CSV table of C-alpha atoms in Angstrom, one decimal:
chain,number,residue,atom,x,y,z
A,138,UNK,CA,99.9,138.5,102.1
A,139,UNK,CA,96.3,138.3,103.0
A,140,UNK,CA,95.8,138.5,106.8
A,141,UNK,CA,92.8,137.7,109.0
A,142,UNK,CA,91.8,137.7,112.6
A,143,UNK,CA,90.0,134.4,113.3
A,144,UNK,CA,86.9,136.2,114.7
A,145,UNK,CA,86.4,138.1,111.4
A,146,UNK,CA,85.9,134.8,109.6
A,147,UNK,CA,82.9,132.4,109.5
A,148,UNK,CA,83.6,129.2,111.3
A,149,UNK,CA,83.3,127.2,108.1
A,150,UNK,CA,85.9,129.6,106.2
A,151,UNK,CA,88.3,129.4,109.2
A,152,UNK,CA,87.9,125.6,109.2
A,153,UNK,CA,88.8,125.4,105.6
A,154,UNK,CA,91.9,127.6,105.9
A,155,UNK,CA,93.0,125.7,108.9
A,156,UNK,CA,92.7,122.3,107.4
A,157,UNK,CA,94.3,123.2,104.1
A,158,UNK,CA,97.3,125.0,105.8
A,159,UNK,CA,97.9,122.4,108.5
A,160,UNK,CA,98.6,119.4,106.4
A,161,UNK,CA,99.2,116.7,105.8
A,162,UNK,CA,97.6,115.2,109.0
A,163,UNK,CA,97.7,111.6,110.1
A,164,UNK,CA,94.3,109.8,110.2
A,165,UNK,CA,92.9,108.1,113.4
A,166,UNK,CA,90.4,105.5,111.9
A,167,UNK,CA,88.4,105.2,115.2
A,168,UNK,CA,86.2,102.2,116.0
A,169,UNK,CA,83.9,102.5,118.9
A,170,UNK,CA,80.9,100.9,120.4
A,171,UNK,CA,77.7,102.4,121.9
A,172,UNK,CA,76.3,101.4,125.3
A,173,UNK,CA,74.1,98.8,123.6
A,174,UNK,CA,77.0,97.1,121.8
A,175,UNK,CA,76.5,98.6,118.3
A,176,UNK,CA,79.8,99.2,116.4
A,177,UNK,CA,80.7,102.5,114.8
A,178,UNK,CA,83.7,103.4,112.5
A,179,UNK,CA,84.8,107.0,111.5
A,180,UNK,CA,88.1,108.6,110.5
A,181,UNK,CA,89.5,111.8,112.2
A,182,UNK,CA,92.4,113.9,111.0
A,183,UNK,CA,92.7,116.0,114.2
A,184,UNK,CA,95.1,113.4,115.5
A,185,UNK,CA,98.6,112.5,116.8
A,186,UNK,CA,100.6,110.6,119.3
A,187,UNK,CA,101.7,112.6,122.2
A,188,UNK,CA,103.7,110.4,124.7
A,189,UNK,CA,105.4,107.0,124.7
A,190,UNK,CA,105.5,106.5,128.3
A,191,UNK,CA,102.6,106.3,129.0
A,192,UNK,CA,101.6,105.6,125.3
A,193,UNK,CA,99.2,108.4,124.7
A,194,UNK,CA,97.3,109.3,121.5
A,195,UNK,CA,94.8,112.2,121.1
A,196,UNK,CA,92.2,112.7,118.5
A,197,UNK,CA,89.3,115.2,118.3
A,198,UNK,CA,85.8,114.8,116.9
A,199,UNK,CA,84.8,118.3,116.5
A,200,UNK,CA,81.1,119.4,116.8
A,201,UNK,CA,79.7,119.9,113.6
A,202,UNK,CA,79.8,123.5,112.0
A,203,UNK,CA,76.4,123.4,110.2
A,204,UNK,CA,74.2,122.5,113.2
A,205,UNK,CA,76.5,122.2,116.4
A,206,UNK,CA,75.7,118.4,116.9
A,207,UNK,CA,78.1,115.8,118.0
A,208,UNK,CA,79.4,112.7,116.3
A,209,UNK,CA,78.5,109.3,117.3
A,210,UNK,CA,82.2,108.5,117.9
A,211,UNK,CA,82.3,111.2,120.8
A,212,UNK,CA,78.8,110.0,122.2
A,213,UNK,CA,80.3,106.4,122.2
A,214,UNK,CA,83.6,107.1,123.9
A,215,UNK,CA,81.7,109.3,126.5
A,216,UNK,CA,79.5,106.2,127.3
A,217,UNK,CA,82.2,103.5,127.1
A,218,UNK,CA,85.6,105.0,127.5
A,219,UNK,CA,87.1,102.7,124.9
A,220,UNK,CA,88.2,103.1,121.4
A,221,UNK,CA,90.5,101.3,118.8
A,222,UNK,CA,92.5,103.5,116.7
A,223,UNK,CA,93.5,102.1,113.3
A,224,UNK,CA,96.0,103.6,110.9
A,225,UNK,CA,95.0,104.0,107.2
A,226,UNK,CA,97.2,102.9,104.3
A,227,UNK,CA,96.7,103.3,100.6
A,228,UNK,CA,94.9,100.0,100.0
A,229,UNK,CA,92.0,100.9,102.2
A,230,UNK,CA,91.7,104.8,101.7
A,231,UNK,CA,88.5,104.6,99.6
A,232,UNK,CA,86.8,102.5,102.0
A,233,UNK,CA,88.0,104.8,104.8
A,234,UNK,CA,86.6,107.7,103.0
A,235,UNK,CA,83.2,106.0,102.4
A,236,UNK,CA,82.9,105.2,106.2
A,237,UNK,CA,83.0,109.1,107.0
A,238,UNK,CA,79.5,109.3,105.4
A,239,UNK,CA,76.9,110.4,108.1
A,240,UNK,CA,75.0,107.3,108.3
A,241,UNK,CA,72.2,107.2,111.0
A,242,UNK,CA,72.9,105.8,114.4
A,243,UNK,CA,72.9,102.0,114.5
A,244,UNK,CA,74.2,101.7,110.9
A,245,UNK,CA,77.4,99.6,110.9
A,246,UNK,CA,80.0,101.5,108.9
A,247,UNK,CA,82.1,98.3,108.8
A,248,UNK,CA,79.3,96.8,106.5
A,249,UNK,CA,78.9,99.9,104.5
A,250,UNK,CA,82.6,100.3,103.7
A,251,UNK,CA,83.3,96.5,103.2
A,252,UNK,CA,85.7,96.4,106.0
A,253,UNK,CA,86.3,93.4,108.3
A,254,UNK,CA,85.4,93.5,112.1
A,255,UNK,CA,88.3,91.8,114.0
A,256,UNK,CA,87.7,91.1,117.7
A,257,UNK,CA,89.9,93.1,120.1
A,258,UNK,CA,91.8,91.4,122.9
A,259,UNK,CA,91.2,93.9,125.7
A,260,UNK,CA,88.7,96.4,124.7
A,261,UNK,CA,85.2,95.9,123.3
A,262,UNK,CA,85.2,98.0,120.0
A,263,UNK,CA,86.5,95.9,117.0
A,264,UNK,CA,89.6,96.4,115.1
A,265,UNK,CA,89.8,97.0,111.5
A,266,UNK,CA,91.4,93.8,110.1
A,267,UNK,CA,92.6,95.4,106.9
A,268,UNK,CA,94.6,98.1,109.0
A,269,UNK,CA,98.2,97.3,109.1
A,270,UNK,CA,98.5,98.7,112.7
A,271,UNK,CA,95.8,98.8,115.3
A,272,UNK,CA,95.9,100.3,118.8
A,273,UNK,CA,93.4,99.2,121.4
A,274,UNK,CA,92.8,102.1,123.8
A,275,UNK,CA,91.2,103.2,127.1
A,276,UNK,CA,90.0,106.7,127.1
A,277,UNK,CA,91.6,108.5,130.1
A,278,UNK,CA,90.0,111.9,129.6
A,279,UNK,CA,87.9,113.9,127.2
A,280,UNK,CA,88.6,117.7,127.1
A,281,UNK,CA,85.9,119.8,125.6
A,282,UNK,CA,87.2,122.9,123.9
A,283,UNK,CA,84.0,124.7,123.4
A,284,UNK,CA,80.2,124.4,122.9
A,285,UNK,CA,79.7,126.0,119.5
A,286,UNK,CA,79.9,124.4,116.1
A,287,UNK,CA,83.4,123.7,115.1
A,288,UNK,CA,84.7,123.1,118.8
A,289,UNK,CA,87.0,120.2,119.2
A,290,UNK,CA,86.8,117.5,121.8
A,291,UNK,CA,90.2,116.1,122.8
A,292,UNK,CA,89.9,112.4,123.4
A,293,UNK,CA,93.0,111.3,125.4
A,294,UNK,CA,93.7,107.6,124.8
A,295,UNK,CA,96.1,105.4,126.5
A,296,UNK,CA,97.2,102.4,124.3
A,297,UNK,CA,96.8,99.1,126.2
A,298,UNK,CA,97.6,96.9,123.2
A,299,UNK,CA,99.0,97.3,119.7
A,300,UNK,CA,98.8,94.9,116.8
A,301,UNK,CA,101.3,95.3,113.7
A,302,UNK,CA,101.0,93.3,110.5
A,303,UNK,CA,104.2,91.3,110.1
A,304,UNK,CA,104.3,92.3,106.4
A,305,UNK,CA,105.2,95.9,107.3
A,306,UNK,CA,108.2,95.0,109.5
A,307,UNK,CA,111.7,94.5,108.4
A,308,UNK,CA,114.1,91.9,109.5
A,309,UNK,CA,114.8,93.8,112.7
A,310,UNK,CA,111.2,94.1,113.7
A,311,UNK,CA,111.1,97.7,112.7
A,312,UNK,CA,108.2,99.4,110.6
A,313,UNK,CA,109.2,99.7,107.1
A,314,UNK,CA,107.5,103.0,106.1
A,315,UNK,CA,107.5,102.1,102.3
A,316,UNK,CA,105.6,98.9,103.2
A,317,UNK,CA,103.3,100.5,105.5
A,318,UNK,CA,102.3,103.0,102.8
A,319,UNK,CA,100.3,105.4,105.0
A,320,UNK,CA,98.0,108.2,103.8
A,321,UNK,CA,97.3,111.5,105.3
A,322,UNK,CA,94.6,114.2,105.1
A,323,UNK,CA,94.9,117.7,103.5
A,324,UNK,CA,92.3,120.3,102.7
A,325,UNK,CA,89.2,119.8,100.7
A,326,UNK,CA,89.1,116.4,98.9
A,327,UNK,CA,93.0,116.1,99.1
A,328,UNK,CA,95.1,113.3,100.6
A,329,UNK,CA,98.7,112.5,100.3
A,330,UNK,CA,100.5,109.2,100.1
A,331,UNK,CA,103.6,109.1,102.0
A,332,UNK,CA,105.7,107.6,99.2
A,333,UNK,CA,103.8,109.0,96.2
A,334,UNK,CA,102.5,112.6,96.9
A,335,UNK,CA,99.2,114.1,96.6
A,336,UNK,CA,96.1,112.6,95.1
A,337,UNK,CA,92.4,113.3,95.3
A,338,UNK,CA,89.3,111.3,96.4
A,339,UNK,CA,85.8,112.6,95.9
A,340,UNK,CA,84.1,113.1,99.1
A,341,UNK,CA,81.2,110.7,100.1
A,342,UNK,CA,77.8,111.8,98.8
A,343,UNK,CA,76.0,114.3,100.9
A,344,UNK,CA,73.3,111.9,100.6
A,345,UNK,CA,73.9,108.2,101.4
A,346,UNK,CA,76.0,106.0,99.3
A,347,UNK,CA,74.5,102.5,98.9
A,348,UNK,CA,77.3,100.8,100.7
A,349,UNK,CA,79.2,97.4,100.1
A,350,UNK,CA,76.4,95.6,101.9
A,351,UNK,CA,74.0,96.4,99.2
A,352,UNK,CA,76.2,94.9,96.4
A,353,UNK,CA,75.1,91.8,94.4
A,354,UNK,CA,77.1,88.9,95.9
A,355,UNK,CA,79.1,88.3,92.8
A,356,UNK,CA,80.4,91.9,93.1
A,357,UNK,CA,80.7,92.0,97.0
A,358,UNK,CA,82.8,88.7,96.9
A,359,UNK,CA,84.8,89.5,93.7
A,360,UNK,CA,88.3,88.0,93.4
A,361,UNK,CA,89.2,90.9,91.1
A,362,UNK,CA,88.0,94.0,92.5
A,363,UNK,CA,90.0,95.6,95.4
A,364,UNK,CA,89.0,97.3,98.5
A,365,UNK,CA,89.5,100.7,96.8
A,366,UNK,CA,87.4,99.6,93.9
A,367,UNK,CA,84.6,98.5,96.4
A,368,UNK,CA,84.8,101.8,98.0
A,369,UNK,CA,84.4,103.7,94.8
A,370,UNK,CA,81.4,101.4,93.8
A,371,UNK,CA,79.7,101.9,97.2
A,372,UNK,CA,79.8,105.7,97.0
A,373,UNK,CA,77.0,105.9,94.6
A,374,UNK,CA,73.4,107.0,95.5
A,375,UNK,CA,71.5,104.4,93.3
A,376,UNK,CA,72.3,101.7,91.0
A,377,UNK,CA,72.0,102.2,87.2
A,378,UNK,CA,68.5,101.2,85.9
A,379,UNK,CA,68.0,98.0,83.9
A,380,UNK,CA,67.2,100.1,80.8
A,381,UNK,CA,70.3,102.1,81.0
A,382,UNK,CA,72.3,99.1,81.6
A,383,UNK,CA,70.8,97.4,78.5
A,384,UNK,CA,71.6,100.6,76.3
A,385,UNK,CA,75.2,100.8,77.6
A,386,UNK,CA,75.8,97.1,76.9
A,387,UNK,CA,74.4,97.4,73.3
A,388,UNK,CA,76.6,100.3,72.7
A,389,UNK,CA,79.6,98.6,74.3
A,390,UNK,CA,78.9,95.4,72.2
A,391,UNK,CA,79.9,97.3,69.0
A,392,UNK,CA,83.5,97.5,70.4
A,393,UNK,CA,83.6,94.3,72.5
A,394,UNK,CA,81.6,91.6,70.6
A,395,UNK,CA,81.9,89.0,73.5
A,396,UNK,CA,80.5,91.4,76.4
A,397,UNK,CA,77.2,89.5,76.4
A,398,UNK,CA,78.9,86.1,77.0
A,399,UNK,CA,81.7,87.4,79.2
A,400,UNK,CA,82.2,85.7,82.6
A,401,UNK,CA,81.8,87.6,85.8
A,402,UNK,CA,85.7,87.6,86.1
A,403,UNK,CA,86.0,89.2,82.6
A,404,UNK,CA,83.5,91.7,83.3
A,405,UNK,CA,85.1,92.6,86.6
A,406,UNK,CA,88.5,93.2,85.0
A,407,UNK,CA,86.7,95.5,82.4
A,408,UNK,CA,84.9,97.3,85.2
A,409,UNK,CA,88.3,97.9,86.9
A,410,UNK,CA,89.7,99.5,83.8
A,411,UNK,CA,86.6,102.1,84.0
A,412,UNK,CA,87.3,102.6,87.6
A,413,UNK,CA,90.9,103.5,87.0
A,414,UNK,CA,89.5,106.5,85.0
A,415,UNK,CA,87.0,107.3,87.8
A,416,UNK,CA,84.0,106.3,85.7
A,417,UNK,CA,82.0,104.6,88.3
A,418,UNK,CA,78.7,104.7,86.5
A,419,UNK,CA,80.1,102.7,83.5
A,420,UNK,CA,81.8,100.3,85.8
A,421,UNK,CA,78.4,99.5,87.5
A,422,UNK,CA,76.7,99.0,84.1
A,423,UNK,CA,79.3,96.4,83.2
A,424,UNK,CA,79.0,94.6,86.5
A,425,UNK,CA,75.1,94.5,86.2
A,426,UNK,CA,75.0,93.3,82.5
C-alpha cells in the first residue's frame, strides 16, 4: 500500500485522490441569484443532507486550486443568503455537466445548458424545472475552512419548501428510487447511475462550449433530440464550417441517397444515432446540412 501525508502532496494531487476515493457523491445542483438579480446555476458534489428537524443541507463551493478565486455561487449566497438545491437524474446529467463550465459573471447557465427556469415560491433563485426534486433554501451560515486554493466553504442551508415530481412517487407518496434515477459524482470524468453503475461524461471544454442558446431554432426546439443530446451538442467550441458540412454530406450521400431531401425530423433521428456513439462533430454536420 502506498501511503501519504497530505502536506507531502500538491493540492491538485490530493484533490484528485480525495474525489476518486470518496465516491460516489450526491450532486447539489445549486441555483443562486446575484445582488442585481442575475441567475446562476452550478453543480457541487461536496454535498449531503445533515438534519431533518430542522431540515438542513450543506454543500461546499471550494476555492479554485489553480488561482485561489471563489465561485459565483459562493459570492451570490454571501450576498443574498438564498439558494435552490436541485437533484440531478440521468435525463439531465449532460446538461448539468455543461453548466459547470466557467462562464463569465452575468452569463445565464440556464440558457447555456438549455434548462428551464421555474419561479420559486419563497426564495428568489429559480428552480430547475427538469429536476425531479427541488429544495428552496435559506442560508443559515457559511463556514470558511481556509483561505488557500482548495479550501471549502460550508454553506449551511435550511429547507423552507420542497417540490417533488409526482412521477417519481409511488402509491403511498414515497419516492421510488428506480423512477428517480439519480446520478452521483466520482473522480475524474466519472459518474454513477444509481440503477446502472458507472458511466463517463467528457468534462466541459476548458474553453467555452457554444451553449444551447446559440443553436439554430430547429435544433434547439427539436421534438427528437433529448436534453442529454442538447447537452452533448452544446459542449463544442465552434460549429463545423459550411465546407466541412458539404463534404460530409457528399460522402454520406453515397450511403444514404435521400440525405439531401431528408426532413429536419429525419436528420435529427440520424444525428441521435451518431450521438449514441459520442460522435458530436458528425451529428452537427447532419443537423446543419
